[in-house]
PDB file of C-alpha atoms in Angstrom:
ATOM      1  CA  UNK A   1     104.167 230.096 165.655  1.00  0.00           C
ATOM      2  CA  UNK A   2     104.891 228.801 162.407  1.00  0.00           C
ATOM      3  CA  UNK A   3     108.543 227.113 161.678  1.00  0.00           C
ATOM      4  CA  UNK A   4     109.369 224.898 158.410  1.00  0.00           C
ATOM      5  CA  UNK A   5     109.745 221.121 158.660  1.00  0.00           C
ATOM      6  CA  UNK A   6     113.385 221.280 158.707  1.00  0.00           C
ATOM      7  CA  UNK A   7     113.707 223.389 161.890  1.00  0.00           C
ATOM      8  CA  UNK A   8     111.984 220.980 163.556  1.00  0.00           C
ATOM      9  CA  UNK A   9     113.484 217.912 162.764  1.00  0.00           C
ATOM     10  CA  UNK A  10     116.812 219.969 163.167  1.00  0.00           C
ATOM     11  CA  UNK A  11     115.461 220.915 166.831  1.00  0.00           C
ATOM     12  CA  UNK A  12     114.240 217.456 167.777  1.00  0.00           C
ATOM     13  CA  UNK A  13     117.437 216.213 166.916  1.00  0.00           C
ATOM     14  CA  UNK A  14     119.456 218.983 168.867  1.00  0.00           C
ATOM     15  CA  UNK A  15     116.972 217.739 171.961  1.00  0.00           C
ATOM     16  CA  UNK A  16     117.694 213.703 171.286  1.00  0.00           C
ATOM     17  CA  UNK A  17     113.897 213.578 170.094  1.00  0.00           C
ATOM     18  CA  UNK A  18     113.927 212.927 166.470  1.00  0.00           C
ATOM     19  CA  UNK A  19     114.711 209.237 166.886  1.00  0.00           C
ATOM     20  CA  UNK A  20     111.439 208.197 168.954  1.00  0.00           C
ATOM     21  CA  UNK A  21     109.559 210.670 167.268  1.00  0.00           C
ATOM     22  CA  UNK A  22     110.204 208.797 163.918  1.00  0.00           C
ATOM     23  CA  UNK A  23     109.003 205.335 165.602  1.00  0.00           C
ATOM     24  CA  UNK A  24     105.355 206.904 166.657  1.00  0.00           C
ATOM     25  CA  UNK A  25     102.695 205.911 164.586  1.00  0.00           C
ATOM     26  CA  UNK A  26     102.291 209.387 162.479  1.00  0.00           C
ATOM     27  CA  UNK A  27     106.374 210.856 162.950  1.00  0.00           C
ATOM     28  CA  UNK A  28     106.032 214.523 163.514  1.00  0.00           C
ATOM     29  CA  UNK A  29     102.339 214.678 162.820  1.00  0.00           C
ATOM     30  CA  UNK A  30     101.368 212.313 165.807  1.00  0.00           C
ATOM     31  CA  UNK A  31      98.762 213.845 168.012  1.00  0.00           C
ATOM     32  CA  UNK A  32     100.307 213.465 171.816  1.00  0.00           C
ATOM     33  CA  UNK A  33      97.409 214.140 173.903  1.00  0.00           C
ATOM     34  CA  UNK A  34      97.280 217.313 175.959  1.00  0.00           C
ATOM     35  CA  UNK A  35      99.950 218.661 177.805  1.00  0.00           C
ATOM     36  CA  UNK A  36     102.031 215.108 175.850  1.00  0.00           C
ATOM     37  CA  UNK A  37     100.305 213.082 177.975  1.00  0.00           C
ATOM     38  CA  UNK A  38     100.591 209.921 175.542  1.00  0.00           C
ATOM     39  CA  UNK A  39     104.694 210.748 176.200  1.00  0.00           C
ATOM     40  CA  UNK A  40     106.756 209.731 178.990  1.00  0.00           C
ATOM     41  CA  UNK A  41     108.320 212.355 181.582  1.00  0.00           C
ATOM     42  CA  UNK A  42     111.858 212.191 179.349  1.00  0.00           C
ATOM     43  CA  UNK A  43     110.079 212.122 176.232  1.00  0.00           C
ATOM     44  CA  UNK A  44     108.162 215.551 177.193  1.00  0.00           C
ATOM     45  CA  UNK A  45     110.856 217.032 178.752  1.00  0.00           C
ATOM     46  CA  UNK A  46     112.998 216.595 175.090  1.00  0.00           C
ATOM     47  CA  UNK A  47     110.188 217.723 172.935  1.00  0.00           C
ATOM     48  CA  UNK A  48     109.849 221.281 175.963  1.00  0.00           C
ATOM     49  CA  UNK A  49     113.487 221.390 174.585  1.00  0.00           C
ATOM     50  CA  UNK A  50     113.118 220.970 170.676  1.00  0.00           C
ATOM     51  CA  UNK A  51     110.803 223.726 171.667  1.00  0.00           C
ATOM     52  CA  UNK A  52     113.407 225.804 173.247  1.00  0.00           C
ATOM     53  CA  UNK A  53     115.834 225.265 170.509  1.00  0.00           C
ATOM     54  CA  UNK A  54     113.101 226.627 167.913  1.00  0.00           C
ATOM     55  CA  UNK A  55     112.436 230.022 169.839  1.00  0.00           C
ATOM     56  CA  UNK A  56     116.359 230.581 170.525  1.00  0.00           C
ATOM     57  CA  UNK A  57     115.659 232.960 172.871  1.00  0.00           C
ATOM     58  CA  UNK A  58     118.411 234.661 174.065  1.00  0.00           C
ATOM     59  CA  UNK A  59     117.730 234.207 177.593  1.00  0.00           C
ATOM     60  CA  UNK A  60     116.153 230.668 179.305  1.00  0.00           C
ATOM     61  CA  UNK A  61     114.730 229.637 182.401  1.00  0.00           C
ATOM     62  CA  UNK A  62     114.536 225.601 183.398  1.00  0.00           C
ATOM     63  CA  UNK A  63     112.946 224.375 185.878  1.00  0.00           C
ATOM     64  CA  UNK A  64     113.837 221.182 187.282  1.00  0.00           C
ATOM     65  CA  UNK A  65     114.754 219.999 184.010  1.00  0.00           C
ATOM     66  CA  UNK A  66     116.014 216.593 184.674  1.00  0.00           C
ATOM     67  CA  UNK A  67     113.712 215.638 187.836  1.00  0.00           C
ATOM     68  CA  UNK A  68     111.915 212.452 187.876  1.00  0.00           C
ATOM     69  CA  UNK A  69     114.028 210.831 185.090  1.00  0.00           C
ATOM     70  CA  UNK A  70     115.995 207.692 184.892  1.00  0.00           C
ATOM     71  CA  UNK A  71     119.604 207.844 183.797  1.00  0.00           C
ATOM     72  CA  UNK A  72     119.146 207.675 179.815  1.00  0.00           C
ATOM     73  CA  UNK A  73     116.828 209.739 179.613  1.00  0.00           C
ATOM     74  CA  UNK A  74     118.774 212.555 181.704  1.00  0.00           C
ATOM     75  CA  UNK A  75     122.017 211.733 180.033  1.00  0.00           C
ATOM     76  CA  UNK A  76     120.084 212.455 176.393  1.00  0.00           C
ATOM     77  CA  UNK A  77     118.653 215.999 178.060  1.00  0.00           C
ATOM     78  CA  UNK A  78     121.932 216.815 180.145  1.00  0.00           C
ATOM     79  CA  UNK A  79     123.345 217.179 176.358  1.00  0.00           C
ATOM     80  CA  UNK A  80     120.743 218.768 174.737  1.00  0.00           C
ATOM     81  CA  UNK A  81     120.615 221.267 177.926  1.00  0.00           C
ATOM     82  CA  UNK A  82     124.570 221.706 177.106  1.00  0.00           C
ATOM     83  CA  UNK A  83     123.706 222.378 173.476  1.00  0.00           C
ATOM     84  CA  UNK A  84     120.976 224.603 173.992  1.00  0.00           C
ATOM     85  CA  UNK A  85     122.223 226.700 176.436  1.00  0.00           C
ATOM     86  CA  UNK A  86     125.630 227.596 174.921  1.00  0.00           C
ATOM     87  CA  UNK A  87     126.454 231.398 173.795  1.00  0.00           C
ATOM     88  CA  UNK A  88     122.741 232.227 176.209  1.00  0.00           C
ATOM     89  CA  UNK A  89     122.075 233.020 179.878  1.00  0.00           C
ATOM     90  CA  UNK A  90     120.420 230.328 181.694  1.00  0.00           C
ATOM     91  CA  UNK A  91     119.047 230.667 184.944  1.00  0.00           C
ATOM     92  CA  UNK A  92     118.163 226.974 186.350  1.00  0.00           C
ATOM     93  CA  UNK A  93     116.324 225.965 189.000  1.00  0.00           C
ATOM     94  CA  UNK A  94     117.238 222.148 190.346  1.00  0.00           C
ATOM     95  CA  UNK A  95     117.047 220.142 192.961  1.00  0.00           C
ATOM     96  CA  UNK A  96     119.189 217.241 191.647  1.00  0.00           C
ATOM     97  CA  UNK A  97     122.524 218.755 191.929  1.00  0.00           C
ATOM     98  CA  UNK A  98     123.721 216.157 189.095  1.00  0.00           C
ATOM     99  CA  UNK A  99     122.094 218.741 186.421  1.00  0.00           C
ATOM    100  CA  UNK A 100     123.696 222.051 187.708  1.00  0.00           C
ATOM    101  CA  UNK A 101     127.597 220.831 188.288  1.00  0.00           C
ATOM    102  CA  UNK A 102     129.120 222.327 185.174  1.00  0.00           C
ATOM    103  CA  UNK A 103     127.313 225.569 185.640  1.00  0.00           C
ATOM    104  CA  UNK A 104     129.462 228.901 185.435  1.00  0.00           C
ATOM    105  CA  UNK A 105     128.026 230.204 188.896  1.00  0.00           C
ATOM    106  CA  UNK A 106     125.454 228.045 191.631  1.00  0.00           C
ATOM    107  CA  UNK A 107     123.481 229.959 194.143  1.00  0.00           C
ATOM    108  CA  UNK A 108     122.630 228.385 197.123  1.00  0.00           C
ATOM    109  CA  UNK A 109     119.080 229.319 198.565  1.00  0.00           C
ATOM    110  CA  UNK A 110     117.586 228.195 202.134  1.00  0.00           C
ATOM    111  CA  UNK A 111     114.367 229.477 202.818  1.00  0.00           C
ATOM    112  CA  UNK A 112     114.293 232.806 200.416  1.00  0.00           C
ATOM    113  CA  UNK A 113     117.774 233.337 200.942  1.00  0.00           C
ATOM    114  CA  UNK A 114     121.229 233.056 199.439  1.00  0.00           C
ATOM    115  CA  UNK A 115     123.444 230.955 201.772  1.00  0.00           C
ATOM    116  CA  UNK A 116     126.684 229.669 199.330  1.00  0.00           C
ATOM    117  CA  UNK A 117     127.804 231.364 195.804  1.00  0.00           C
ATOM    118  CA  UNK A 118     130.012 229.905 193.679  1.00  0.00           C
ATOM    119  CA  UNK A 119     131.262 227.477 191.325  1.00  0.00           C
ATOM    120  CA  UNK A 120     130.791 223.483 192.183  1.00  0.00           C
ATOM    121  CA  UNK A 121     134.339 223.103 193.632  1.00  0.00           C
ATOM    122  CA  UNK A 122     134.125 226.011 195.197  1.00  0.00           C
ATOM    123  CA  UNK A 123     131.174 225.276 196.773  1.00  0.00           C
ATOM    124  CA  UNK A 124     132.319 221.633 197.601  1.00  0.00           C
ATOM    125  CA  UNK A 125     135.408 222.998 198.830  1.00  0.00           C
ATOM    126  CA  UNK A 126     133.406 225.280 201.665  1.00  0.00           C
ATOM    127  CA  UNK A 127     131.697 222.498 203.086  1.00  0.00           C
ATOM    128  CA  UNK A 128     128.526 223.542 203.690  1.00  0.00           C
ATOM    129  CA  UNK A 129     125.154 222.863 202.595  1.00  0.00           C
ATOM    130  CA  UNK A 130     125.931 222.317 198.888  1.00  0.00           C
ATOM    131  CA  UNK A 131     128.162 219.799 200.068  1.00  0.00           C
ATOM    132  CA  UNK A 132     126.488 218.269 202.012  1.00  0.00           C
ATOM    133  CA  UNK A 133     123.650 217.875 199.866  1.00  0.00           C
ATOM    134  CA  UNK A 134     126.171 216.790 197.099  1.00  0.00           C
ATOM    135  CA  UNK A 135     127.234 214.142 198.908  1.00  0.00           C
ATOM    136  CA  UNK A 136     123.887 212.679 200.127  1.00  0.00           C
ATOM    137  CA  UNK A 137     122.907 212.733 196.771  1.00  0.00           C
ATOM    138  CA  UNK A 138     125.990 210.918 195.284  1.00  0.00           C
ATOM    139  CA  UNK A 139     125.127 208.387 197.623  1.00  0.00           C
ATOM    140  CA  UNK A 140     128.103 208.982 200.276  1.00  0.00           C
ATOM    141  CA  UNK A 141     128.497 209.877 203.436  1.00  0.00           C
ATOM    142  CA  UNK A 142     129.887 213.822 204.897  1.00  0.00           C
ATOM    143  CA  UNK A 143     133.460 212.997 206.165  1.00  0.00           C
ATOM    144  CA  UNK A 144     133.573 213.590 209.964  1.00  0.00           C
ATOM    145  CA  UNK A 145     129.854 214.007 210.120  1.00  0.00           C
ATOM    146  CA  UNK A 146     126.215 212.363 209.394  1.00  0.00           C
ATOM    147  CA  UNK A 147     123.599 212.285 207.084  1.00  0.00           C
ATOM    148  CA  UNK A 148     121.399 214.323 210.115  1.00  0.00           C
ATOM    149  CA  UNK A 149     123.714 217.324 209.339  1.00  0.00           C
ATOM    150  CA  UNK A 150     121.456 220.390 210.248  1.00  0.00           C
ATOM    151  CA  UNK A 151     122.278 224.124 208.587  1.00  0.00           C
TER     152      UNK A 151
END
């Protein structure tokens, strides 16, 4: 796929990449290794976004987007994920519950199947699994209960 300069630069900056891409040694014509593997985690995961933002597809799929990150580099990707998927359907797949809290609608899944539907409060305010989980990963403890909780 071909896109002019500008698109890109306008992409990396829409995915909070243009400002470490302009300290490597070459800019935007640095060779990364395969698969980016001269990048860190965050710094791939923001250029597989730039990407995103030059296809603007009208439909995206993410898969665990913000795992393995430390807390800049999610912040920078939870608002170029905000950016990106505004105005488009986004199916996305995370474990870290942090990156999925402002979505429209949250499916629950235990072992192949749907167990909670919702929104976040409403899933916080059924108590169950999301809850649970939400609250284990917030670093808290389930009123009334333990951290052993079984569903």
């Amino acid at each position: 796929m071909e896109f002019p300069s500008a698109n890109f630069q306008s992409a990396a900056e829409l995915a909070h990449c243009h400002e470490f891409i302009e300290h490597l040694p070459a800019k935007y014509e640095t060779l990364v290794g395969e698969r980016g593997i001269k990048l860190s985690g965050g710094e791939r995961q923001r250029v597989a976004l730039a990407r995103a933002f030059l296809r603007n597809a009208p439909i995206i799929v993410l898969d665990e987007a913000t795992s393995s990150l430390d807390s800049e580099s999610e912040r920078h990707i939870q608002e170029a994920l905000s950016t990106l998927m505004n105005g488009r359907t986004t199916l996305v797949i995370a474990h870290r519950l942090s990156t999925i809290r402002s979505m429209d609608r949250i499916i629950v899944m235990d072992k192949g199947r749907i167990i909670e539907d919702g929104s976040h409060e409403e899933l916080l305010k059924q108590k169950g699994m999301y809850a649970h989980l939400w609250g284990l990963q917030q670093g808290g403890f389930i009123a009334g209960g333990t951290k052993e909780k079984h569903f």
